[in-house]
Coordinates of C-alpha atoms in Angstrom, one line a residue:
X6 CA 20.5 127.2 75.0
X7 CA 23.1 125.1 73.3
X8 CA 26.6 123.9 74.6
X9 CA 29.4 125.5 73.4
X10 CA 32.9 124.3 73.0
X11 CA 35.7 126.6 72.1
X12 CA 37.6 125.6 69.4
X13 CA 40.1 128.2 68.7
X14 CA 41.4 131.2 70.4
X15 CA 44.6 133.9 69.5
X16 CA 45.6 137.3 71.5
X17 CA 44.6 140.5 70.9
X18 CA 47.1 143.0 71.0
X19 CA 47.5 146.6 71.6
X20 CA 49.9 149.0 69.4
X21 CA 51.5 152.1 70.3
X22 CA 52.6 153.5 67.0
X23 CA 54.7 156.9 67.1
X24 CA 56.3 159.1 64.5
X25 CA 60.2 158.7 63.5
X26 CA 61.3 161.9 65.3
X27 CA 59.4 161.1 68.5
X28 CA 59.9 160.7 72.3
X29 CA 58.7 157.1 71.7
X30 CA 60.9 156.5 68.9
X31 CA 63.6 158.0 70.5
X32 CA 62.7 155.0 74.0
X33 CA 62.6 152.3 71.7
X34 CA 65.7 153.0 70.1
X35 CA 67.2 153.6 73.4
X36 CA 66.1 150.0 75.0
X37 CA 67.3 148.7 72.0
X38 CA 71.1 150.1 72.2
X39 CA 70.6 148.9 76.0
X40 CA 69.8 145.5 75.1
X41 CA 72.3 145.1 72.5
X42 CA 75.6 146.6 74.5
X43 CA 74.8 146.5 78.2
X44 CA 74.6 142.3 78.4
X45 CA 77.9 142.7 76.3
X46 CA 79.3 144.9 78.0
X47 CA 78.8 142.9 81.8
X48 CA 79.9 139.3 80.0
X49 CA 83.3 141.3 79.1
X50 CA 83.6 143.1 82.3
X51 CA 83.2 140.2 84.5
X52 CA 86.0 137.9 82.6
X53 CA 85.3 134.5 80.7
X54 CA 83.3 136.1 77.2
X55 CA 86.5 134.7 75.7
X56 CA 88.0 132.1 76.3
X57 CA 92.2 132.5 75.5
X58 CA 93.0 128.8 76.8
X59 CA 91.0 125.8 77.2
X60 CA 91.7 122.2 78.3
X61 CA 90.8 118.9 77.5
X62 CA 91.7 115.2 78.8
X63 CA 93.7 112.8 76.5
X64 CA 95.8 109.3 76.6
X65 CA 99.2 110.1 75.3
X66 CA 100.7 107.5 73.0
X67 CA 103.8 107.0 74.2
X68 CA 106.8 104.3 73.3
X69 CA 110.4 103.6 74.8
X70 CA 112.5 104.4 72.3
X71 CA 115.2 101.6 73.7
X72 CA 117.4 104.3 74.5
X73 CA 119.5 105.2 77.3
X74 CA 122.2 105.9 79.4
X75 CA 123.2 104.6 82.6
X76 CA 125.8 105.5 85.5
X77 CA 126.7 103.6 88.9
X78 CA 128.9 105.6 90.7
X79 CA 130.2 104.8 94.1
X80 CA 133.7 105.3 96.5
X81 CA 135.7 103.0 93.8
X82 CA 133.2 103.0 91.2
X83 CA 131.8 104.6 88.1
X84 CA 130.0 102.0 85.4
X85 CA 129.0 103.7 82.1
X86 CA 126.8 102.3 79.7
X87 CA 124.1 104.0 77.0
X88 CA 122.7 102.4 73.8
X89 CA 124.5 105.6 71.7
X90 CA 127.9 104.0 70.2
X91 CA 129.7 107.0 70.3
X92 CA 129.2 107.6 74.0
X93 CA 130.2 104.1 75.1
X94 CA 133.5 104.5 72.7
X95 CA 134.1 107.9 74.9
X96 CA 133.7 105.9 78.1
X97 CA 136.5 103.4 77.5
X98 CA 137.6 101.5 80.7
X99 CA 134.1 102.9 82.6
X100 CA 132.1 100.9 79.9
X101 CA 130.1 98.0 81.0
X102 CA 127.5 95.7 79.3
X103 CA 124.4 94.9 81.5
X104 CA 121.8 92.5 80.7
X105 CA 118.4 94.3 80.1
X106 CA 114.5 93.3 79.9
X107 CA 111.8 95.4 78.8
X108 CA 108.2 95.1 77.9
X109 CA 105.2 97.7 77.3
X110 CA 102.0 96.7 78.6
X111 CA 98.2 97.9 77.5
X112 CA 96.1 97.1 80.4
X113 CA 92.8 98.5 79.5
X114 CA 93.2 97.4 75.7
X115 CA 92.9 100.6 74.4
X116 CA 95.6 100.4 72.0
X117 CA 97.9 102.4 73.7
X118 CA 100.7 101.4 76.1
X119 CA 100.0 102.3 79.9
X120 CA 103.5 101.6 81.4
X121 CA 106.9 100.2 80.6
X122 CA 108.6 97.8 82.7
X123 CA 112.5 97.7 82.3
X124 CA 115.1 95.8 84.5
X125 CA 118.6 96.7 84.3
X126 CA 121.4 94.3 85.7
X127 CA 124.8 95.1 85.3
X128 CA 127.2 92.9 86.5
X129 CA 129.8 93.8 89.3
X130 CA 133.6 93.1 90.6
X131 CA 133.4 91.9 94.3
X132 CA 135.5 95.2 95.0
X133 CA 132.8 97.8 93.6
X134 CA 129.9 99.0 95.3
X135 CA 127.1 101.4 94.4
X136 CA 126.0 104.2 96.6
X137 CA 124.3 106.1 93.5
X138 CA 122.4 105.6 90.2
X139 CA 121.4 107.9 87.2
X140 CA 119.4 106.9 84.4
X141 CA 117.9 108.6 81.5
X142 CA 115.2 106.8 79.6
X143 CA 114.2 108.1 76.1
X144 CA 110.6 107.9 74.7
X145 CA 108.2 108.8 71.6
X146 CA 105.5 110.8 73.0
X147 CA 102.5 111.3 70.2
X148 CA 99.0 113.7 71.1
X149 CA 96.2 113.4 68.6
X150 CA 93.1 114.5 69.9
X151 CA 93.4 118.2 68.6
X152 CA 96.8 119.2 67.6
X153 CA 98.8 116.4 66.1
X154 CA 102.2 116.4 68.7
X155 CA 105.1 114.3 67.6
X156 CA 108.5 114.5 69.7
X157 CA 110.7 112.8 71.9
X158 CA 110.9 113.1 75.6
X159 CA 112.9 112.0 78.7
X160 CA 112.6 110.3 82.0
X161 CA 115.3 110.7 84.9
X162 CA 115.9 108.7 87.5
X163 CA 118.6 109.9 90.6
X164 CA 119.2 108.3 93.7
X165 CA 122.0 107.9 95.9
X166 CA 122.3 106.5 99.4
X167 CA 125.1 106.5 102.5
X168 CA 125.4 102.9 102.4
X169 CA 126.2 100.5 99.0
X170 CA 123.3 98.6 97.9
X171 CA 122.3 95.8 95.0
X172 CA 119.9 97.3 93.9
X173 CA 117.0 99.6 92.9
X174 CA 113.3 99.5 92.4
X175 CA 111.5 103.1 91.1
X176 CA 107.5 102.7 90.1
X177 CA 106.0 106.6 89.1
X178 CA 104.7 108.2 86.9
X179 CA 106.0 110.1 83.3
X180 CA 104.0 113.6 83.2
X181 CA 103.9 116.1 80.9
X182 CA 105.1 119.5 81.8
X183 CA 103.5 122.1 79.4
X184 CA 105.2 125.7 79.6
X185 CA 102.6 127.3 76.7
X186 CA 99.4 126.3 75.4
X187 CA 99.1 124.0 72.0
X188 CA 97.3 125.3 68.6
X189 CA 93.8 123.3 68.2
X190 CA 94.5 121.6 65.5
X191 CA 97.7 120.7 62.8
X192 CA 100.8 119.2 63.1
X193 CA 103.3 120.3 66.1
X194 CA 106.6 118.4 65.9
X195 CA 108.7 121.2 67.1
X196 CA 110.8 119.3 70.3
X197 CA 110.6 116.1 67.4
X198 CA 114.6 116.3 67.5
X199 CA 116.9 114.1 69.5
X200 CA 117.9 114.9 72.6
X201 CA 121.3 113.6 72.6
X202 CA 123.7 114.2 69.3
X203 CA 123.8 110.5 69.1
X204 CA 126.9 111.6 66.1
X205 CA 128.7 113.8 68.4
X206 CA 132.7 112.8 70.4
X207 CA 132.5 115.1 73.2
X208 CA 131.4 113.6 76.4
X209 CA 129.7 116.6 77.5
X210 CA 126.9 116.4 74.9
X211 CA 126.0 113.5 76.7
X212 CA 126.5 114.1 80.6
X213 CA 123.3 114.1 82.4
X214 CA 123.4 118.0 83.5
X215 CA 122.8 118.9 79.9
X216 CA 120.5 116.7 78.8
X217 CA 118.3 117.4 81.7
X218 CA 118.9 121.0 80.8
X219 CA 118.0 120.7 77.0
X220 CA 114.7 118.9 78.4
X221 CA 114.3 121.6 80.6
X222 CA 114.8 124.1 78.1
X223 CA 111.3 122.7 76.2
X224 CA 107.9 124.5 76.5
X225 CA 106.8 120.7 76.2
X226 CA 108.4 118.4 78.1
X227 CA 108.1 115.2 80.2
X228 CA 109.5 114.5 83.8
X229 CA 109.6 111.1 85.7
X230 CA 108.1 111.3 88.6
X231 CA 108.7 108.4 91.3
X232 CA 107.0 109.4 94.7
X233 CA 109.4 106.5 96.9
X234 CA 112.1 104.3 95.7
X235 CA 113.2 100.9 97.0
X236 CA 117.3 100.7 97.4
X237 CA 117.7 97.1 98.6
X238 CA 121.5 96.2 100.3
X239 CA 123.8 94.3 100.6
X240 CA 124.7 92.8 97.6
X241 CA 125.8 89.4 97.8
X242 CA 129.4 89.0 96.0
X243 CA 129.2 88.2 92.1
X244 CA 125.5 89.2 92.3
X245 CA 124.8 91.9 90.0
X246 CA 123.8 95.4 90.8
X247 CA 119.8 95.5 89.3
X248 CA 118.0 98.5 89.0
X249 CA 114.1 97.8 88.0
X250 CA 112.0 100.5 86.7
X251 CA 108.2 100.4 86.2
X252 CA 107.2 103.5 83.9
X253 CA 103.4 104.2 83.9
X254 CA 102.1 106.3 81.1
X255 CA 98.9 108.7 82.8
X256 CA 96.6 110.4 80.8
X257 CA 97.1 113.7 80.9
X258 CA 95.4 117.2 81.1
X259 CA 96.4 119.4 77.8
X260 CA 95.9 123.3 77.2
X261 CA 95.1 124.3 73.8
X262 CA 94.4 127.9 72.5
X263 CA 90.9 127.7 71.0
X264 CA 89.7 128.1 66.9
X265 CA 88.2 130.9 66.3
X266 CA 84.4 129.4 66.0
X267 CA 85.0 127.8 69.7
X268 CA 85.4 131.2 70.9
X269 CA 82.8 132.3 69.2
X270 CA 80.5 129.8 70.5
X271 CA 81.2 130.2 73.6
X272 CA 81.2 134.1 73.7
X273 CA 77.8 133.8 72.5
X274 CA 76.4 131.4 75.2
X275 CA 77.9 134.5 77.7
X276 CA 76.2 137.2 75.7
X277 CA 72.8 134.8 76.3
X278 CA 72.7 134.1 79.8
X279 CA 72.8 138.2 80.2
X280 CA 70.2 139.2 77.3
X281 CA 67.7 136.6 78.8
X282 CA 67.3 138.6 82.1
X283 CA 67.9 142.4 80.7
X284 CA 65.2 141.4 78.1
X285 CA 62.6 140.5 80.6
X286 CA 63.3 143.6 82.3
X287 CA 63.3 145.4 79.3
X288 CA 60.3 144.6 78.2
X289 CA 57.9 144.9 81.3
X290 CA 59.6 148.5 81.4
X291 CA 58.4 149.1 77.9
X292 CA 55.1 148.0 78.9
X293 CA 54.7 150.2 81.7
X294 CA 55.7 153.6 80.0
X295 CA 53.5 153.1 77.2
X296 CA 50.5 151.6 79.0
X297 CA 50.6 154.7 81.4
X298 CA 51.0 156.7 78.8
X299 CA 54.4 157.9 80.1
X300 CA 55.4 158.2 76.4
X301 CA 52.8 160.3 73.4
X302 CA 51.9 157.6 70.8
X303 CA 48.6 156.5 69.4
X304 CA 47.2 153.8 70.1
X305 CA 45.7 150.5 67.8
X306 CA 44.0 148.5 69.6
X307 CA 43.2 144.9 67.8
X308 CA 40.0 144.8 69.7
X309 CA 38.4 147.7 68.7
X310 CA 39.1 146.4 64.5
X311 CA 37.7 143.0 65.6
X312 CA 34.7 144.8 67.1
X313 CA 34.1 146.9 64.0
X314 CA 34.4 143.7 61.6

């Protein structure tokens, strides 16, 4: 007797066939309104089919405009200056012209600037002293990853102290504060308007209170924030009062409402991880009532037509 080798092989099935007003008809159609709506049904139930916000990880570009405004107040003082002309004509005899530095540095060579590094030294009478400094710094801030975001944002810095000193030294961090989520995609330059009317004479369009407030005011907006400061004292006489700033520009995570195919995609993926299961239950279910005969239907079986060929 001869060895034999098998060379090709395929399943033999069994059918259960059924007329259309049926029992079996009537099963079928049920496991398939099951199948189709119950995995839906649990994804929606059970939160996340879809998705209203999502968030994603980007490096803002952001520039210092080389715009600010500056106050030193103390018992016998209060110093004024701001690059607006306007405002500095309003401050008259509180005006004074300090010496500034500033550079923006790109540390990783990405392209983008990852802090700012500004000094400030205004010089002083030997009868003033400083017990508190405000500053507001202006910037550019860009996003292009998804939507295209153009405007211009602030930084604050606010700190006063019992005794005078020469000087301050703030290193932190400019965050975005995001009130509402972001389209996906297009151009967003709503906040792209000044902050301060740089054309206006009335010196309460430029007090700090209200343009922290119209920051505020923003569903997009940026803060400063400076976890400790340095306030170094005394100030040795005809030295002048410095205040050095070191701005670093994070990467930052943004919310964004979803396109329509995103959503899509990622309702589907839900629907999936359900079906998978309920279909494997499903289908040994199926199997059971009809190979029990649980359910009238004839039977075809592909063995018995591959016997009679």
């Amino acid at each position: 007797r001869s060895l034999m080798f098998e060379v090709h092989s395929h399943s033999l099935r069994r059918r259960y066939a059924a007329r259309v007003c049926s029992c079996a008809m009537f099963t079928q159609l049920l496991f398939f309104g099951f199948l189709l709506t119950i995995p839906y049904l649990a994804a929606y139930q059970t939160g996340g089919m879809w998705i209203r916000e999502a968030e994603y990880r980007e490096q803002p570009e952001i520039h210092f405009k080389e715009q600010l405004v500056v106050q030193l107040q103390g018992a016998n003082t209060d110093i004024l200056y701001s690059t607006f002309p306007y405002y500095n004509f309003l401050a008259q005899n509180a005006l004074r012209m300090p010496t500034m530095k500033s550079r923006e540095t790109d540390r990783n060579g990405d392209g983008l600037p990852d802090e700012l590094v500004l000094e400030i030294a205004m010089p002083m009478l030997a009868t003033e002293a400083v017990t508190a400094v405000s500053v507001v710094l202006f910037f550019d801030y860009k996003l292009h990853k998804f939507a295209k975001v153009t405007m211009e944002s602030a930084g604050f810095i606010q700190y006063s102290s019992a005794t005078a000193g020469a000087g301050l030294q703030v290193d932190g961090h400019l965050r975005l504060r995001q009130e509402e989520a972001l389209p996906h995609s297009g151009t967003w330059a709503v906040y792209n308007t000044s902050l301060v009317d740089s054309t206006s004479l009335n010196p309460t369009d430029y007090a700090f209170s209200n343009i922290i407030a119209a920051n505020n005011a923003r569903n997009l907006s940026t803060y400063l924030d400076v976890p400790a400061v340095v306030w170094t004292a005394p100030r040795a006489t005809g030295a002048p009062f410095v205040v050095r700033a070191t701005v670093r520009y994070p990467s930052e995570v943004i919310r964004y409402r979803p396109s329509l195919l995103e959503e899509a995609k990622h309702g589907w993926i839900q629907y999936l991880a359900l079906l998978a299961p309920m279909w494997y239950f499903a289908r040994h279910l199926q199997d059971f009532l009809f190979a029990h005969r649980l359910v009238s239907s004839a039977i075809r079986d592909d063995a018995v037509k591959a016997h009679r060929a």
